[in-house]
PDB file of C-alpha atoms and ligand atoms in Angstrom:
ATOM      1  CA  MET B 218     183.367 107.333 193.178  1.00 45.00           C
ATOM      2  CA  GLU B 219     181.595 104.146 194.268  1.00 51.00           C
ATOM      3  CA  ARG B 220     179.701 102.470 191.456  1.00 50.00           C
ATOM      4  CA  GLY B 221     177.262  99.816 192.527  1.00 54.00           C
ATOM      5  CA  ASP B 222     175.276  99.421 189.312  1.00 72.00           C
ATOM      6  CA  LEU B 223     175.704  99.655 185.569  1.00 76.00           C
ATOM      7  CA  MET B 224     173.940 102.992 185.088  1.00 88.00           C
ATOM      8  CA  PRO B 225     176.495 105.524 183.816  1.00 96.00           C
ATOM      9  CA  SER B 226     176.711 108.862 185.653  1.00 97.00           C
ATOM     10  CA  PRO B 227     174.467 111.746 184.521  1.00 97.00           C
ATOM     11  CA  LYS B 228     177.564 113.434 183.037  1.00 98.00           C
ATOM     12  CA  MET B 229     178.447 110.280 181.115  1.00 98.00           C
ATOM     13  CA  ILE B 230     174.872 109.932 179.816  1.00 98.00           C
ATOM     14  CA  GLU B 231     174.948 113.560 178.665  1.00 98.00           C
ATOM     15  CA  GLU B 232     178.218 112.974 176.809  1.00 98.00           C
ATOM     16  CA  LEU B 233     176.941 109.732 175.226  1.00 98.00           C
ATOM     17  CA  ASN B 234     173.850 111.593 173.994  1.00 98.00           C
ATOM     18  CA  LEU B 235     176.082 114.313 172.539  1.00 98.00           C
ATOM     19  CA  GLN B 236     178.141 111.695 170.726  1.00 98.00           C
ATOM     20  CA  LEU B 237     174.950 110.133 169.344  1.00 98.00           C
ATOM     21  CA  ASN B 238     174.169 113.548 167.886  1.00 98.00           C
ATOM     22  CA  ARG B 239     177.706 113.902 166.487  1.00 98.00           C
ATOM     23  CA  GLU B 240     177.467 110.547 164.725  1.00 98.00           C
ATOM     24  CA  LEU B 241     174.154 111.642 163.189  1.00 98.00           C
ATOM     25  CA  TYR B 242     175.840 114.868 162.083  1.00 98.00           C
ATOM     26  CA  SER B 243     178.677 112.802 160.559  1.00 98.00           C
ATOM     27  CA  SER B 244     176.085 110.914 158.537  1.00 98.00           C
ATOM     28  CA  TYR B 245     174.545 114.215 157.415  1.00 98.00           C
ATOM     29  CA  LEU B 246     177.966 115.601 156.481  1.00 98.00           C
ATOM     30  CA  TYR B 247     178.881 112.615 154.318  1.00 98.00           C
ATOM     31  CA  LEU B 248     175.455 112.566 152.717  1.00 98.00           C
ATOM     32  CA  SER B 249     176.006 116.198 151.762  1.00 98.00           C
ATOM     33  CA  MET B 250     179.407 115.286 150.313  1.00 98.00           C
ATOM     34  CA  SER B 251     177.683 112.524 148.340  1.00 98.00           C
ATOM     35  CA  VAL B 252     175.292 115.086 146.879  1.00 98.00           C
ATOM     36  CA  TYR B 253     178.266 117.304 145.973  1.00 98.00           C
ATOM     37  CA  PHE B 254     180.012 114.458 144.111  1.00 98.00           C
ATOM     38  CA  SER B 255     176.813 113.463 142.304  1.00 98.00           C
ATOM     39  CA  GLY B 256     176.547 117.028 141.045  1.00 98.00           C
ATOM     40  CA  LYS B 257     180.116 116.838 139.720  1.00 97.00           C
ATOM     41  CA  GLY B 258     179.437 113.615 137.792  1.00 97.00           C
ATOM     42  CA  LEU B 259     181.697 111.607 140.122  1.00 98.00           C
ATOM     43  CA  ALA B 260     179.334 108.719 140.813  1.00 98.00           C
ATOM     44  CA  GLY B 261     182.007 106.541 142.446  1.00 98.00           C
ATOM     45  CA  PHE B 262     182.947 109.221 144.996  1.00 98.00           C
ATOM     46  CA  ALA B 263     179.220 109.839 145.573  1.00 98.00           C
ATOM     47  CA  ASN B 264     178.739 106.138 146.258  1.00 98.00           C
ATOM     48  CA  TRP B 265     181.667 106.028 148.696  1.00 98.00           C
ATOM     49  CA  MET B 266     180.236 108.951 150.657  1.00 98.00           C
ATOM     50  CA  ARG B 267     176.754 107.451 150.646  1.00 98.00           C
ATOM     51  CA  VAL B 268     178.127 104.223 152.151  1.00 98.00           C
ATOM     52  CA  GLN B 269     180.093 106.304 154.655  1.00 98.00           C
ATOM     53  CA  ALA B 270     176.862 108.108 155.634  1.00 98.00           C
ATOM     54  CA  GLN B 271     175.179 104.720 156.183  1.00 98.00           C
ATOM     55  CA  GLU B 272     178.086 103.588 158.367  1.00 98.00           C
ATOM     56  CA  GLU B 273     177.796 106.704 160.494  1.00 98.00           C
ATOM     57  CA  LEU B 274     174.137 105.877 161.076  1.00 98.00           C
ATOM     58  CA  THR B 275     175.177 102.497 162.455  1.00 98.00           C
ATOM     59  CA  HIS B 276     177.647 104.292 164.745  1.00 98.00           C
ATOM     60  CA  ALA B 277     174.812 106.530 165.948  1.00 98.00           C
ATOM     61  CA  MET B 278     172.591 103.505 166.578  1.00 98.00           C
ATOM     62  CA  LYS B 279     175.298 101.859 168.667  1.00 98.00           C
ATOM     63  CA  PHE B 280     175.190 104.875 171.009  1.00 98.00           C
ATOM     64  CA  PHE B 281     171.381 104.875 170.860  1.00 98.00           C
ATOM     65  CA  ASP B 282     171.184 101.200 171.820  1.00 98.00           C
ATOM     66  CA  TYR B 283     173.850 101.457 174.503  1.00 98.00           C
ATOM     67  CA  ILE B 284     172.180 104.410 176.230  1.00 97.00           C
ATOM     68  CA  LEU B 285     168.854 102.546 176.260  1.00 96.00           C
ATOM     69  CA  LYS B 286     170.505  99.333 177.457  1.00 96.00           C
ATOM     70  CA  THR B 287     171.882 101.093 180.536  1.00 95.00           C
ATOM     71  CA  GLY B 288     168.376 102.180 181.479  1.00 94.00           C
ATOM     72  CA  ALA B 289     169.106 105.857 180.758  1.00 95.00           C
ATOM     73  CA  SER B 290     167.133 108.164 178.455  1.00 95.00           C
ATOM     74  CA  VAL B 291     168.045 108.960 174.870  1.00 98.00           C
ATOM     75  CA  ARG B 292     167.869 112.652 174.102  1.00 97.00           C
ATOM     76  CA  LEU B 293     167.555 113.496 170.403  1.00 98.00           C
ATOM     77  CA  LEU B 294     169.113 116.897 169.830  1.00 98.00           C
ATOM     78  CA  PRO B 295     168.858 119.060 166.681  1.00 98.00           C
ATOM     79  CA  ILE B 296     171.230 118.033 163.897  1.00 98.00           C
ATOM     80  CA  GLU B 297     173.236 120.914 162.489  1.00 98.00           C
ATOM     81  CA  ALA B 298     173.043 121.504 158.727  1.00 98.00           C
ATOM     82  CA  PRO B 299     176.299 120.427 157.029  1.00 98.00           C
ATOM     83  CA  PRO B 300     178.180 122.488 154.419  1.00 98.00           C
ATOM     84  CA  SER B 301     177.192 121.773 150.824  1.00 98.00           C
ATOM     85  CA  GLU B 302     179.953 123.344 148.738  1.00 98.00           C
ATOM     86  CA  TRP B 303     183.643 122.542 148.431  1.00 98.00           C
ATOM     87  CA  THR B 304     186.373 123.878 146.140  1.00 97.00           C
ATOM     88  CA  ASN B 305     187.264 120.447 144.722  1.00 96.00           C
ATOM     89  CA  PRO B 306     187.393 116.733 145.655  1.00 97.00           C
ATOM     90  CA  LEU B 307     190.691 117.285 147.491  1.00 97.00           C
ATOM     91  CA  ALA B 308     189.022 119.858 149.758  1.00 98.00           C
ATOM     92  CA  VAL B 309     186.220 117.370 150.495  1.00 98.00           C
ATOM     93  CA  PHE B 310     188.680 114.743 151.711  1.00 98.00           C
ATOM     94  CA  GLN B 311     190.721 117.294 153.639  1.00 98.00           C
ATOM     95  CA  GLU B 312     187.523 118.090 155.517  1.00 98.00           C
ATOM     96  CA  THR B 313     186.735 114.368 155.895  1.00 98.00           C
ATOM     97  CA  LEU B 314     190.110 113.697 157.529  1.00 98.00           C
ATOM     98  CA  ARG B 315     189.815 116.774 159.787  1.00 98.00           C
ATOM     99  CA  HIS B 316     186.319 115.670 160.771  1.00 98.00           C
ATOM    100  CA  GLU B 317     187.411 112.134 161.631  1.00 98.00           C
ATOM    101  CA  GLN B 318     190.337 113.469 163.684  1.00 98.00           C
ATOM    102  CA  LYS B 319     187.843 115.583 165.631  1.00 98.00           C
ATOM    103  CA  VAL B 320     185.605 112.534 166.189  1.00 98.00           C
ATOM    104  CA  THR B 321     188.658 110.597 167.427  1.00 98.00           C
ATOM    105  CA  SER B 322     189.322 113.298 170.004  1.00 98.00           C
ATOM    106  CA  TYR B 323     185.670 113.168 171.139  1.00 98.00           C
ATOM    107  CA  ILE B 324     185.894 109.385 171.541  1.00 98.00           C
ATOM    108  CA  ASN B 325     189.156 109.781 173.479  1.00 98.00           C
ATOM    109  CA  ASN B 326     187.514 112.340 175.773  1.00 98.00           C
ATOM    110  CA  LEU B 327     184.592 109.967 176.371  1.00 98.00           C
ATOM    111  CA  MET B 328     187.091 107.215 177.195  1.00 98.00           C
ATOM    112  CA  ASP B 329     188.951 109.498 179.624  1.00 98.00           C
ATOM    113  CA  LEU B 330     185.682 110.274 181.367  1.00 98.00           C
ATOM    114  CA  ALA B 331     184.613 106.605 181.539  1.00 98.00           C
ATOM    115  CA  ILE B 332     188.003 105.547 182.951  1.00 98.00           C
ATOM    116  CA  GLY B 333     187.974 108.437 185.426  1.00 98.00           C
ATOM    117  CA  GLU B 334     184.543 107.351 186.650  1.00 97.00           C
ATOM    118  CA  LYS B 335     185.521 103.659 186.810  1.00 96.00           C
ATOM    119  CA  ASP B 336     182.618 103.036 184.429  1.00 97.00           C
ATOM    120  CA  TYR B 337     184.060  99.858 182.932  1.00 96.00           C
ATOM    121  CA  ALA B 338     180.920  98.884 181.008  1.00 97.00           C
ATOM    122  CA  THR B 339     181.193 102.157 179.070  1.00 98.00           C
ATOM    123  CA  VAL B 340     184.964 101.709 178.678  1.00 98.00           C
ATOM    124  CA  ASN B 341     184.231  98.339 177.093  1.00 98.00           C
ATOM    125  CA  PHE B 342     181.528  99.821 174.857  1.00 98.00           C
ATOM    126  CA  LEU B 343     183.836 102.625 173.685  1.00 98.00           C
ATOM    127  CA  GLN B 344     186.679 100.253 172.855  1.00 98.00           C
ATOM    128  CA  TRP B 345     185.053  99.390 169.508  1.00 98.00           C
ATOM    129  CA  PHE B 346     185.011 103.079 168.572  1.00 98.00           C
ATOM    130  CA  VAL B 347     188.692 103.519 169.469  1.00 98.00           C
ATOM    131  CA  SER B 348     189.586 100.828 166.901  1.00 98.00           C
ATOM    132  CA  GLU B 349     187.050 102.100 164.391  1.00 98.00           C
ATOM    133  CA  GLN B 350     188.539 105.609 164.461  1.00 98.00           C
ATOM    134  CA  VAL B 351     191.950 104.228 163.471  1.00 98.00           C
ATOM    135  CA  GLU B 352     190.286 102.802 160.353  1.00 97.00           C
ATOM    136  CA  GLU B 353     188.220 105.898 159.691  1.00 97.00           C
ATOM    137  CA  GLU B 354     191.297 108.131 159.709  1.00 98.00           C
ATOM    138  CA  GLU B 355     193.311 105.676 157.642  1.00 98.00           C
ATOM    139  CA  ASN B 356     190.595 105.436 154.958  1.00 98.00           C
ATOM    140  CA  ALA B 357     190.258 109.205 154.670  1.00 98.00           C
ATOM    141  CA  ARG B 358     194.047 109.687 154.603  1.00 98.00           C
ATOM    142  CA  ASN B 359     194.454 107.030 151.946  1.00 98.00           C
ATOM    143  CA  ILE B 360     191.990 108.655 149.543  1.00 98.00           C
ATOM    144  CA  LEU B 361     193.357 112.110 150.336  1.00 98.00           C
ATOM    145  CA  ASP B 362     196.893 110.954 149.451  1.00 97.00           C
ATOM    146  CA  ARG B 363     195.708 109.502 146.156  1.00 97.00           C
ATOM    147  CA  LEU B 364     193.820 112.667 145.296  1.00 97.00           C
ATOM    148  CA  SER B 365     196.960 114.694 146.024  1.00 96.00           C
ATOM    149  CA  LEU B 366     198.965 112.431 143.719  1.00 95.00           C
ATOM    150  CA  ALA B 367     196.336 112.691 140.969  1.00 95.00           C
ATOM    151  CA  GLY B 368     196.521 116.493 141.053  1.00 93.00           C
ATOM    152  CA  GLU B 369     194.923 117.845 137.872  1.00 91.00           C
ATOM    153  CA  ASP B 370     195.125 114.486 136.074  1.00 94.00           C
ATOM    154  CA  ARG B 371     191.493 113.696 135.088  1.00 94.00           C
ATOM    155  CA  GLY B 372     192.471 110.143 134.063  1.00 96.00           C
ATOM    156  CA  LEU B 373     193.714 109.285 137.557  1.00 96.00           C
ATOM    157  CA  LEU B 374     190.636 110.906 139.071  1.00 96.00           C
ATOM    158  CA  PHE B 375     188.442 108.725 136.848  1.00 96.00           C
ATOM    159  CA  ILE B 376     190.303 105.559 137.901  1.00 97.00           C
ATOM    160  CA  LEU B 377     189.860 106.477 141.570  1.00 97.00           C
ATOM    161  CA  ASP B 378     186.183 107.240 140.939  1.00 98.00           C
ATOM    162  CA  GLN B 379     185.684 103.782 139.452  1.00 98.00           C
ATOM    163  CA  GLU B 380     187.386 102.169 142.414  1.00 98.00           C
ATOM    164  CA  LEU B 381     185.343 104.079 145.007  1.00 98.00           C
ATOM    165  CA  GLY B 382     182.201 103.080 143.123  1.00 98.00           C
ATOM    166  CA  LYS B 383     182.801  99.488 144.223  1.00 98.00           C
ATOM    167  CA  ARG B 384     182.359 100.184 147.926  1.00 97.00           C
ATOM    168  CA  VAL B 385     179.259  98.499 149.333  1.00 97.00           C
ATOM    169  CA  PHE B 386     177.561  98.973 152.644  1.00 97.00           C
ATOM    170  CA  VAL B 387     177.881  95.929 154.862  1.00 94.00           C
ATOM    171  CA  ALA B 388     175.164  95.822 157.496  1.00 86.00           C
ATOM    172  CA  GLN B 389     176.711  95.410 160.914  1.00 73.00           C
ATOM    173  CA  ASN B 390     175.310  93.556 163.854  1.00 61.00           C
ATOM    174  CA  GLN B 391     173.738  96.226 166.070  1.00 51.00           C
ATOM    175  CA  ASP B 392     175.105  94.333 169.022  1.00 52.00           C
ATOM    176  CA  ASN B 393     178.326  96.112 169.928  1.00 47.00           C
ATOM    177  CA  LYS B 394     180.271  92.851 170.026  1.00 45.00           C
ATOM    178  CA  GLU B 395     180.585  92.546 166.304  1.00 39.00           C
ATOM    179  CA  GLY B 396     181.063  96.073 165.130  1.00 39.00           C
TER     180      GLY B 396
HETATM  181 FE1  FEO U 687     181.531 107.610 163.394  1.00 78.73          FE
HETATM  182 FE2  FEO U 687     183.406 108.373 161.084  1.00 78.73          FE
HETATM  183  O1  FEO U 687     183.200 107.974 162.851  1.00 78.73           O
END
């Protein structure tokens, strides 16, 4: 396909809008997990999830800004309600890792589409998310592994809770260059 301007194809715009919605859902999901941990008295885990929810909002805003920058229209779709109950902290992080793996596959599909359409501006935009997903999966896997090791040991769970309580949200430059 010949591309003479920077406006992504209608299909690409539709997929970018869907990903904007998925990032908002991710924020909702982690906020719900934060509520779950608060209810269990695990303030550190609750904090980690709250920061994660804030990060997902910045991901959503990157899509929001990019769509607008191309001259296309942002479509705000309904955000699905997330689950609110889990068996235990391990189950929460199993779902977190599964969720991030799903997001990675969505980003990869977007990249495939952008490459297929020779939409190099969108390829460049998506590159940040490709790297980010490596970190997202690694973070989830890391905590999941430590929860598995802790097993039923409340002392180890408490130590992990204290550590996760130290995570702070670092505001990112909305410009895609800085992530
Ligand atoms: Fe927006 Fe957790 O990836």
